[in-house]
Amino acid sequence: MKLLEERILKDGKIFPGNVLKVDSFLNHLIDVDLLNKMGEEIYRLFKDCGVTKILTIEASGIAIAILTAQFFNCSVLFAKKSKTSNLSADVYITSVKSYTHNATYRVQVAKSYLKKEDKVLIIDDFLANGEAMRGLIDLIEQAGATLVGCVAAVEKGFQKGGDDLRAKGVRVESLAIVDSMEDGKIVFRKQ
Amino acid sequence: MKLLEERILKDGKIFPGNVLKVDSFLNHLIDVDLLNKMGEEIYRLFKDCGVTKILTIEASGIAIAILTAQFFNCSVLFAKKSKTSNLSADVYITSVKSYTHNATYRVQVAKSYLKKEDKVLIIDDFLANGEAMRGLIDLIEQAGATLVGCVAAVEKGFQKGGDDLRAKGVRVESLAIVDSMEDGKIVFRKQ
């Protein structure tokens, strides 16, 4: 998505360790107008897929999921992170490793809000190793629901999460794929 | 707000210890259409106040903040919770006690995203003891910005957070104020 790529080039900041900070418009301060246009683009990509629910994970995925849901006219379910082992019969639980925070979270959704008949689109802000996406897919499988596809605002194409999922047959659409960011120069994958 | 009160009566669940769960439409599964109407009502209340930024706190406040920001045509800044003491010159930090999780969080925003000239509206999903609101107000004061007011989707009127802030001269508007929920019966404050 050209508008997003331009914004990343303009306002994204590169830090050592291949860290790309986009917190001036995507995941701390939020440019609602830009995210709205991203939601419109996601709708264009998946509008014929019968999406009934958007699934995301707290906290940074919520904004883009909510704005996208307006186009699909569907509800948003956000999975909750917990470090405690809150075993309950009422929730689907998976575990997600965060490389950023060097921690493993239990991630859960209430069973009553994810149904077998749901056609679910996963949306998150970032896709790198794919840990969060795999966790959310696991929750959908536990519920017996249908995975329509996965969307990331920004994918780090030089990490393997997105391409691994594609190799498994999952439809993964990222609005911008950063294939390299060496020497402070961001190169996007042609889509 | 009548629509929200009706929804709380229909789908809210009361648990021991004065816990009101509204996670089927407000803070786990999200009814985007309802939250959009809540955003419209918040805009009606504050449209003449020159709001330049909406401040909320992760994670449950983000959805309603985002949908409200569309009406104000402004950006959203969400404060981040951290249990680690990440001292940095680049952030304003405050501490917020969570009674729900029996923990104290460090809550922070990047200094560069909260400016002296900002007129800030705080939005959160719940207002009970007022700890989160007080923390967010502290961040605004550290930045030297102007607090326009505080909005909660649901206020527990029998706890004192909201009324304490009002007594200090803060404009607090809650879309639904639950004044009691004894014996499973929810009573709203007349507004």
Coordinates of C-alpha atoms in Angstrom, one line a residue:
Chain A
M1 CA 0.0 0.0 0.0
K2 CA 1.8 3.0 -1.3
L3 CA 0.4 5.5 1.2
L4 CA 1.7 3.4 4.1
E5 CA 5.1 2.8 2.5
E6 CA 5.5 6.5 2.0
R7 CA 4.6 7.1 5.6
I8 CA 7.1 4.5 6.8
L9 CA 9.8 6.1 4.8
K10 CA 8.9 9.6 6.1
D11 CA 8.3 8.8 9.8
G12 CA 9.6 5.3 10.6
K13 CA 12.8 5.1 12.7
I14 CA 15.4 2.4 12.5
F15 CA 17.2 1.2 15.6
P16 CA 20.0 -1.3 16.1
G17 CA 18.8 -5.0 15.9
N18 CA 16.5 -4.4 12.9
V19 CA 14.0 -2.5 15.1
L20 CA 11.6 -0.4 13.0
K21 CA 9.7 2.1 15.1
V22 CA 6.4 3.4 13.7
D23 CA 5.0 4.6 16.9
S24 CA 4.3 8.1 15.6
F25 CA 1.4 6.9 13.6
L26 CA 0.7 3.2 14.1
N27 CA 1.1 1.9 17.6
H28 CA 1.4 4.6 20.2
L29 CA 0.3 7.8 18.6
I30 CA -2.4 6.7 16.1
D31 CA -3.2 8.5 12.9
V32 CA -6.8 7.5 12.7
D33 CA -7.2 8.8 9.1
L34 CA -4.3 6.7 7.8
L35 CA -5.6 3.6 9.6
N36 CA -9.0 4.2 8.2
K37 CA -7.6 4.1 4.7
M38 CA -5.7 0.9 5.6
G39 CA -9.0 -0.6 6.8
E40 CA -10.5 0.3 3.5
E41 CA -7.7 -1.5 1.6
I42 CA -8.0 -4.6 3.8
Y43 CA -11.7 -4.6 3.0
R44 CA -10.9 -4.4 -0.7
L45 CA -8.7 -7.5 -0.4
F46 CA -11.1 -9.6 1.6
K47 CA -14.6 -8.2 0.9
D48 CA -15.8 -11.4 -0.9
C49 CA -14.7 -13.8 1.8
G50 CA -17.7 -13.6 4.1
V51 CA -15.8 -12.4 7.1
T52 CA -18.0 -12.5 10.2
K53 CA -15.4 -11.6 12.8
I54 CA -12.0 -9.9 13.1
L55 CA -9.6 -11.3 15.6
T56 CA -6.7 -9.3 17.0
I57 CA -4.4 -9.3 20.0
E58 CA -4.0 -6.6 22.6
A59 CA -2.9 -3.9 22.5
S60 CA -1.4 -2.5 19.2
G61 CA -3.7 -4.5 16.9
I62 CA -6.9 -3.1 18.3
A63 CA -6.9 0.2 16.5
I64 CA -6.6 -1.1 13.0
A65 CA -8.9 -4.0 13.7
I66 CA -11.6 -1.7 14.9
L67 CA -11.4 0.7 11.9
T68 CA -11.3 -2.2 9.5
A69 CA -14.4 -3.8 11.1
Q70 CA -16.4 -0.7 10.2
F71 CA -16.1 -1.7 6.5
F72 CA -17.0 -5.3 7.1
N73 CA -19.8 -4.3 9.5
C74 CA -18.6 -7.1 11.9
S75 CA -17.5 -7.3 15.5
V76 CA -13.9 -7.4 16.7
L77 CA -12.6 -9.9 19.3
F78 CA -9.3 -9.1 20.9
A79 CA -7.3 -11.9 22.5
K80 CA -6.0 -11.0 26.0
K81 CA -2.5 -11.6 27.2
S82 CA -1.8 -12.9 30.7
K83 CA 1.3 -14.0 32.4
T84 CA -0.7 -16.0 35.0
S85 CA -2.0 -19.4 34.3
N86 CA -5.7 -18.6 34.6
L87 CA -7.1 -22.1 33.8
S88 CA -10.7 -21.8 33.0
A89 CA -13.1 -24.0 31.1
D90 CA -14.6 -21.0 29.5
V91 CA -11.6 -19.9 27.4
Y92 CA -9.4 -21.1 24.6
I93 CA -5.8 -20.6 25.5
T94 CA -2.6 -20.6 23.6
S95 CA 1.0 -19.4 24.3
V96 CA 2.8 -16.8 22.4
K97 CA 6.5 -16.0 22.7
S98 CA 7.4 -12.3 22.4
Y99 CA 10.9 -11.7 21.1
T100 CA 10.5 -8.0 21.7
H101 CA 9.7 -8.4 25.4
N102 CA 11.6 -11.7 25.9
A103 CA 8.6 -13.3 27.5
T104 CA 6.0 -15.9 26.8
Y105 CA 2.4 -14.9 27.3
R106 CA -0.7 -17.0 27.7
V107 CA -3.2 -15.6 25.2
Q108 CA -6.9 -16.3 25.5
V109 CA -10.3 -15.6 24.2
A110 CA -13.7 -16.5 25.7
K111 CA -15.1 -19.6 24.1
S112 CA -18.5 -18.0 23.8
Y113 CA -17.2 -15.3 21.5
L114 CA -15.5 -17.5 18.9
K115 CA -17.9 -19.9 17.3
K116 CA -17.5 -22.8 14.8
E117 CA -19.6 -20.9 12.3
D118 CA -17.3 -17.8 12.4
K119 CA -15.2 -16.9 9.3
V120 CA -12.3 -15.0 10.9
L121 CA -9.9 -12.5 9.6
I122 CA -6.8 -12.0 11.8
I123 CA -5.4 -8.4 11.9
D124 CA -2.3 -7.2 13.7
D125 CA 0.1 -4.3 13.4
F126 CA 3.3 -6.2 12.9
L127 CA 4.3 -9.6 11.5
A128 CA 7.9 -10.7 12.1
N129 CA 8.5 -14.2 13.5
G130 CA 4.8 -14.9 13.2
E131 CA 4.4 -16.0 16.8
A132 CA 1.3 -13.9 17.5
M133 CA -0.3 -14.9 14.2
R134 CA 0.3 -18.6 14.9
G135 CA -1.2 -18.2 18.4
L136 CA -4.3 -16.6 17.0
I137 CA -4.6 -19.3 14.3
D138 CA -4.4 -21.9 17.1
L139 CA -7.3 -20.2 18.9
I140 CA -9.4 -20.3 15.7
E141 CA -8.6 -24.0 15.2
Q142 CA -9.5 -24.8 18.8
A143 CA -12.9 -23.2 18.2
G144 CA -13.4 -25.1 15.0
A145 CA -13.9 -21.7 13.2
T146 CA -12.7 -20.9 9.7
L147 CA -9.6 -18.8 9.1
V148 CA -10.1 -16.5 6.2
G149 CA -6.6 -15.0 6.2
C150 CA -4.0 -12.9 8.1
V151 CA -3.3 -9.2 7.7
A152 CA -0.4 -7.3 9.1
A153 CA 0.0 -3.6 8.6
V154 CA 3.8 -4.0 8.5
E155 CA 5.6 -7.3 7.8
K156 CA 9.3 -7.7 8.2
G157 CA 9.9 -9.8 5.2
F158 CA 13.5 -10.7 6.2
Q159 CA 12.1 -12.6 9.2
K160 CA 10.3 -15.7 8.2
G161 CA 6.9 -15.5 9.9
G162 CA 4.9 -14.3 6.9
D163 CA 6.5 -16.6 4.3
D164 CA 6.2 -19.6 6.6
L165 CA 2.5 -19.1 6.9
R166 CA 2.1 -18.6 3.2
A167 CA 4.1 -21.9 2.6
K168 CA 1.5 -23.6 4.8
G169 CA -1.3 -22.3 2.5
V170 CA -2.5 -19.4 4.7
R171 CA -3.5 -16.3 2.9
V172 CA -1.3 -13.6 4.3
E173 CA -1.6 -10.0 3.1
S174 CA 0.6 -7.3 4.5
L175 CA 0.1 -3.7 3.6
A176 CA 3.8 -3.1 3.6
I177 CA 6.6 -5.7 3.5
V178 CA 10.0 -4.5 4.5
D179 CA 12.5 -6.8 2.8
S180 CA 15.6 -5.1 4.2
M181 CA 16.6 -2.2 6.3
E182 CA 20.3 -2.3 6.1
D183 CA 22.4 0.9 6.5
G184 CA 19.3 2.8 7.4
K185 CA 17.7 2.2 3.9
I186 CA 14.3 0.6 3.9
V187 CA 13.5 -1.6 0.9
F188 CA 9.9 -2.8 0.3
R189 CA 8.9 -6.0 -1.4
K190 CA 7.1 -5.4 -4.7
Q191 CA 3.5 -6.6 -4.3
Chain B
M1 CA -26.9 7.3 27.2
K2 CA -30.0 5.2 26.9
L3 CA -28.7 2.8 24.2
L4 CA -25.8 1.9 26.4
E5 CA -27.8 1.5 29.5
E6 CA -30.2 -0.8 27.7
R7 CA -27.3 -2.9 26.4
I8 CA -25.8 -3.1 29.9
L9 CA -29.2 -4.3 31.3
K10 CA -29.5 -6.8 28.4
D11 CA -26.0 -8.2 28.2
G12 CA -24.1 -7.1 31.3
K13 CA -23.3 -9.8 33.9
I14 CA -22.9 -9.2 37.6
F15 CA -20.4 -11.2 39.6
P16 CA -19.6 -11.3 43.3
G17 CA -17.6 -8.3 44.6
N18 CA -19.5 -5.8 42.5
V19 CA -17.9 -6.9 39.3
L20 CA -19.9 -5.9 36.2
K21 CA -18.8 -7.8 33.1
V22 CA -19.6 -6.1 29.7
D23 CA -17.1 -8.1 27.7
S24 CA -19.7 -9.3 25.2
F25 CA -19.8 -5.8 23.6
L26 CA -17.3 -3.4 25.2
N27 CA -13.9 -4.8 26.2
H28 CA -13.3 -8.3 24.7
L29 CA -15.8 -8.8 21.9
I30 CA -16.5 -5.3 20.6
D31 CA -19.7 -4.1 19.0
V32 CA -18.2 -1.6 16.7
D33 CA -21.6 -0.1 15.7
L34 CA -22.5 0.6 19.4
L35 CA -19.1 2.1 20.1
N36 CA -19.4 4.3 17.1
K37 CA -22.7 5.7 18.5
M38 CA -21.0 6.2 21.8
G39 CA -18.2 8.1 20.0
E40 CA -20.9 10.3 18.4
E41 CA -22.4 11.1 21.8
I42 CA -18.9 12.0 23.2
Y43 CA -18.4 14.3 20.3
R44 CA -21.8 15.9 21.0
L45 CA -20.7 16.6 24.6
F46 CA -17.2 18.0 23.8
K47 CA -17.4 19.2 20.2
D48 CA -16.9 22.9 21.2
C49 CA -13.8 22.3 23.4
G50 CA -11.1 22.4 20.7
V51 CA -9.9 18.9 21.4
T52 CA -6.6 18.2 19.6
K53 CA -5.8 14.7 21.0
I54 CA -7.6 11.8 22.7
L55 CA -5.6 10.0 25.4
T56 CA -6.4 6.5 26.6
I57 CA -4.7 3.6 28.2
E58 CA -4.1 0.1 26.8
A59 CA -5.9 -2.0 26.1
S60 CA -9.6 -1.7 26.6
G61 CA -9.8 2.0 26.1
I62 CA -8.4 2.0 22.6
A63 CA -11.5 0.9 20.7
I64 CA -13.8 3.6 21.9
A65 CA -11.0 6.2 21.8
I66 CA -10.3 5.4 18.1
L67 CA -14.0 5.5 17.1
T68 CA -14.5 8.8 18.9
A69 CA -11.4 10.3 17.3
Q70 CA -13.0 9.9 13.9
F71 CA -15.7 12.5 14.9
F72 CA -13.1 14.9 16.3
N73 CA -10.8 14.3 13.3
C74 CA -7.8 14.1 15.8
S75 CA -5.2 11.5 16.7
V76 CA -5.2 9.0 19.6
L77 CA -2.4 8.5 22.0
F78 CA -2.5 5.4 24.1
A79 CA -0.5 5.2 27.3
K80 CA 1.5 2.0 27.7
K81 CA 1.6 -0.1 30.8
S82 CA 4.9 -1.7 31.9
K83 CA 5.9 -3.6 35.0
T84 CA 9.6 -2.8 34.4
S85 CA 11.1 0.4 35.5
N86 CA 12.2 1.6 32.0
L87 CA 13.7 4.9 33.0
S88 CA 14.1 7.1 29.9
A89 CA 14.4 10.8 29.4
D90 CA 12.0 10.5 26.5
V91 CA 8.8 9.5 28.3
Y92 CA 6.4 10.9 30.9
I93 CA 5.8 8.2 33.5
T94 CA 3.2 7.8 36.2
S95 CA 2.1 4.8 38.3
V96 CA -1.4 3.4 38.3
K97 CA -2.7 0.9 40.8
S98 CA -5.0 -1.8 39.3
Y99 CA -7.5 -3.1 41.9
T100 CA -8.7 -5.7 39.4
H101 CA -5.2 -7.2 38.8
N102 CA -3.9 -6.3 42.3
A103 CA -0.8 -4.8 40.7
T104 CA 0.8 -1.4 40.2
Y105 CA 1.8 -0.5 36.7
R106 CA 4.1 2.1 35.3
V107 CA 2.2 4.0 32.7
Q108 CA 4.0 6.1 30.1
V109 CA 3.7 8.1 26.9
A110 CA 6.5 9.4 24.7
K111 CA 7.1 13.1 25.4
S112 CA 7.2 13.9 21.7
Y113 CA 3.6 12.9 21.3
L114 CA 2.0 15.0 24.1
K115 CA 2.7 18.7 23.7
K116 CA 2.1 21.8 25.8
E117 CA -0.3 23.1 23.2
D118 CA -2.5 19.9 23.2
K119 CA -6.1 20.1 24.4
V120 CA -6.6 16.6 25.6
L121 CA -9.8 14.5 26.1
I122 CA -9.3 11.3 28.2
I123 CA -11.4 8.3 27.3
D124 CA -11.5 4.9 29.0
D125 CA -13.9 2.1 29.2
F126 CA -14.4 2.0 33.0
L127 CA -14.2 4.5 35.8
A128 CA -14.3 3.0 39.3
N129 CA -11.6 4.1 41.8
G130 CA -10.3 6.6 39.2
E131 CA -6.7 5.3 39.4
A132 CA -6.2 5.2 35.6
M133 CA -7.9 8.6 35.1
R134 CA -5.7 10.2 37.7
G135 CA -2.6 8.6 36.1
L136 CA -3.5 10.0 32.7
I137 CA -4.2 13.4 34.2
D138 CA -0.8 13.3 35.8
L139 CA 0.8 12.6 32.3
I140 CA -1.1 15.6 30.8
E141 CA 0.1 17.8 33.7
Q142 CA 3.7 16.7 33.3
A143 CA 3.4 17.7 29.6
G144 CA 1.9 21.1 30.5
A145 CA -1.0 20.3 28.2
T146 CA -4.6 21.2 28.8
L147 CA -7.1 18.7 30.1
V148 CA -10.5 19.1 28.5
G149 CA -12.3 16.4 30.4
C150 CA -12.6 12.7 31.2
V151 CA -15.0 10.3 29.6
A152 CA -15.8 6.8 30.7
A153 CA -18.1 4.4 28.9
V154 CA -19.3 3.0 32.2
E155 CA -18.8 4.5 35.6
K156 CA -19.3 2.7 38.9
G157 CA -21.0 5.5 40.8
F158 CA -20.9 3.7 44.1
Q159 CA -17.1 3.9 44.0
K160 CA -15.7 7.3 44.3
G161 CA -13.3 7.9 41.4
G162 CA -15.7 9.9 39.2
D163 CA -17.2 12.0 42.0
D164 CA -13.8 12.8 43.5
L165 CA -12.6 14.1 40.1
R166 CA -15.8 16.2 39.7
A167 CA -15.2 17.6 43.2
K168 CA -11.8 18.7 42.0
G169 CA -13.3 20.6 39.1
V170 CA -12.6 18.1 36.4
R171 CA -15.3 17.7 33.8
V172 CA -16.2 14.0 33.9
E173 CA -18.9 12.6 31.6
S174 CA -19.8 9.0 31.8
L175 CA -22.1 7.5 29.2
A176 CA -23.7 5.2 31.9
I177 CA -23.3 5.6 35.6
V178 CA -24.2 2.5 37.7
D179 CA -25.2 3.7 41.1
S180 CA -25.9 0.3 42.6
M181 CA -26.0 -3.3 41.5
E182 CA -27.3 -5.0 44.6
D183 CA -29.2 -8.3 44.4
G184 CA -28.5 -8.5 40.7
K185 CA -30.4 -5.3 40.0
I186 CA -28.6 -2.5 38.2
V187 CA -29.7 1.1 39.0
F188 CA -28.4 3.9 36.8
R189 CA -27.8 7.5 38.0
K190 CA -30.2 9.9 36.3
Q191 CA -28.2 12.3 34.1

